């Protein structure tokens, strides 16, 4: 699996998210010090505008240089402060989430196998499950 | 600035994005090997459903265990393959983007200062710019 493009895309998404975090941080600071400017920035920073961090900053630079420069500095600070921890947080997080999903699934099919707690109405009935290996019980959705 | 919560939030966003990447990868594989199942998975994986990777996987586990397990494995592979490179990619990327934004801004205000290329109709006129330090020329939007 070629991972160059996924890595670039993930970096782009993360950068846009850090830009959003920086906007949120500056907004919270402005609410204390300059509510009128906070109001203006809040209106400028719609969800659509923040989808792409670089386009957002380009537009903001044309409207308010000071705020744009401040957000650029804050997002760099946040990036330098958190990025080194992200790989372990994400990889460990995914491993643990995967284990938890498997555990919940096993618990569900075991309960179904007992014939006492058929929690999932959309799954095949108990008799059906009993005739097949548990892991395959809901493998195959209707073919479209 | 407390960065614990931003780090957690960024890890969550990145995890959801890697889940989306994994779904895209599995979809592309299925298009070759099992178009009917690719069609089903594509319908199941709406943009809304993919907003939260864990909720998406929980739902998919109840509909199609095999596909859910496969996506969980693929996202772990992608995470382990790209996460170590992300901190440098993101930090360097942000530094370079910030430099580029500043360069473009300087170029714009220099051109405006020339009085020859007033590219930005929304910026103050040339005379206005000439009377103030360039960096402040468009700092203050109308106070709302």
PDB file of N, CA and C in Angstrom, chain A residues 3 13 15 21-22 25 27 42 48 53-54 60 95 104 108-109 112 115 120 128 141 144:
ATOM      1  N   UNK A   3       1.752   4.802   0.859  1.00  0.00           N
ATOM      2  CA  UNK A   3       1.211   5.667   1.926  1.00  0.00           C
ATOM      3  C   UNK A   3       1.618   7.130   1.786  1.00  0.00           C
ATOM      4  N   UNK A  13      -5.167  17.664   6.525  1.00  0.00           N
ATOM      5  CA  UNK A  13      -6.333  17.680   7.410  1.00  0.00           C
ATOM      6  C   UNK A  13      -5.944  18.166   8.809  1.00  0.00           C
ATOM      7  N   UNK A  15      -3.383  20.017   9.629  1.00  0.00           N
ATOM      8  CA  UNK A  15      -3.026  21.441   9.573  1.00  0.00           C
ATOM      9  C   UNK A  15      -4.288  22.302   9.604  1.00  0.00           C
ATOM     10  N   UNK A  21      -8.281  25.191  15.554  1.00  0.00           N
ATOM     11  CA  UNK A  21      -7.983  25.299  16.994  1.00  0.00           C
ATOM     12  C   UNK A  21      -7.427  26.681  17.321  1.00  0.00           C
ATOM     13  N   UNK A  22      -6.566  27.192  16.419  1.00  0.00           N
ATOM     14  CA  UNK A  22      -5.958  28.506  16.649  1.00  0.00           C
ATOM     15  C   UNK A  22      -7.022  29.594  16.602  1.00  0.00           C
ATOM     16  N   UNK A  25      -8.895  29.516  19.802  1.00  0.00           N
ATOM     17  CA  UNK A  25      -8.091  30.091  20.887  1.00  0.00           C
ATOM     18  C   UNK A  25      -8.116  31.617  20.829  1.00  0.00           C
ATOM     19  N   UNK A  27     -10.280  33.510  19.326  1.00  0.00           N
ATOM     20  CA  UNK A  27     -11.649  33.963  19.605  1.00  0.00           C
ATOM     21  C   UNK A  27     -11.896  34.052  21.109  1.00  0.00           C
ATOM     22  N   UNK A  42     -15.780  35.828  14.591  1.00  0.00           N
ATOM     23  CA  UNK A  42     -16.706  34.702  14.640  1.00  0.00           C
ATOM     24  C   UNK A  42     -17.576  34.646  13.376  1.00  0.00           C
ATOM     25  N   UNK A  48     -17.677  26.571   6.670  1.00  0.00           N
ATOM     26  CA  UNK A  48     -17.223  26.378   5.293  1.00  0.00           C
ATOM     27  C   UNK A  48     -15.849  27.023   5.095  1.00  0.00           C
ATOM     28  N   UNK A  53      -7.676  25.450   5.774  1.00  0.00           N
ATOM     29  CA  UNK A  53      -6.978  26.433   6.604  1.00  0.00           C
ATOM     30  C   UNK A  53      -6.224  27.485   5.801  1.00  0.00           C
ATOM     31  N   UNK A  54      -5.582  27.069   4.705  1.00  0.00           N
ATOM     32  CA  UNK A  54      -4.760  28.027   3.950  1.00  0.00           C
ATOM     33  C   UNK A  54      -5.629  29.043   3.203  1.00  0.00           C
ATOM     34  N   UNK A  60      -8.472  35.919   5.190  1.00  0.00           N
ATOM     35  CA  UNK A  60      -8.417  36.758   6.393  1.00  0.00           C
ATOM     36  C   UNK A  60      -7.315  37.816   6.273  1.00  0.00           C
ATOM     37  N   UNK A  95      -5.281   1.163  18.425  1.00  0.00           N
ATOM     38  CA  UNK A  95      -5.138  -0.221  18.896  1.00  0.00           C
ATOM     39  C   UNK A  95      -6.171  -0.515  19.986  1.00  0.00           C
ATOM     40  N   UNK A 104     -16.608  -5.791  22.300  1.00  0.00           N
ATOM     41  CA  UNK A 104     -18.058  -5.563  22.289  1.00  0.00           C
ATOM     42  C   UNK A 104     -18.754  -6.517  21.329  1.00  0.00           C
ATOM     43  N   UNK A 108     -21.451  -9.385  22.234  1.00  0.00           N
ATOM     44  CA  UNK A 108     -22.771  -9.400  21.599  1.00  0.00           C
ATOM     45  C   UNK A 108     -23.099 -10.784  21.048  1.00  0.00           C
ATOM     46  N   UNK A 109     -22.107 -11.377  20.304  1.00  0.00           N
ATOM     47  CA  UNK A 109     -22.441 -12.671  19.707  1.00  0.00           C
ATOM     48  C   UNK A 109     -22.502 -13.771  20.757  1.00  0.00           C
ATOM     49  N   UNK A 112     -25.900 -13.549  22.150  1.00  0.00           N
ATOM     50  CA  UNK A 112     -26.839 -14.115  21.178  1.00  0.00           C
ATOM     51  C   UNK A 112     -26.784 -15.636  21.228  1.00  0.00           C
ATOM     52  N   UNK A 115     -28.765 -17.533  23.690  1.00  0.00           N
ATOM     53  CA  UNK A 115     -30.192 -17.665  23.412  1.00  0.00           C
ATOM     54  C   UNK A 115     -31.049 -16.936  24.435  1.00  0.00           C
ATOM     55  N   UNK A 120     -29.728  -7.711  19.352  1.00  0.00           N
ATOM     56  CA  UNK A 120     -29.719  -7.059  18.047  1.00  0.00           C
ATOM     57  C   UNK A 120     -30.846  -7.603  17.185  1.00  0.00           C
ATOM     58  N   UNK A 128     -30.472 -19.671  13.757  1.00  0.00           N
ATOM     59  CA  UNK A 128     -29.622 -19.383  12.613  1.00  0.00           C
ATOM     60  C   UNK A 128     -28.159 -19.285  13.057  1.00  0.00           C
ATOM     61  N   UNK A 141     -24.113  -8.797   4.188  1.00  0.00           N
ATOM     62  CA  UNK A 141     -25.343  -8.041   3.994  1.00  0.00           C
ATOM     63  C   UNK A 141     -25.959  -8.453   2.663  1.00  0.00           C
ATOM     64  N   UNK A 144     -26.371  -5.782  -3.018  1.00  0.00           N
ATOM     65  CA  UNK A 144     -27.179  -4.789  -3.746  1.00  0.00           C
ATOM     66  C   UNK A 144     -27.044  -5.005  -5.256  1.00  0.00           C
TER      67      UNK A 144
END
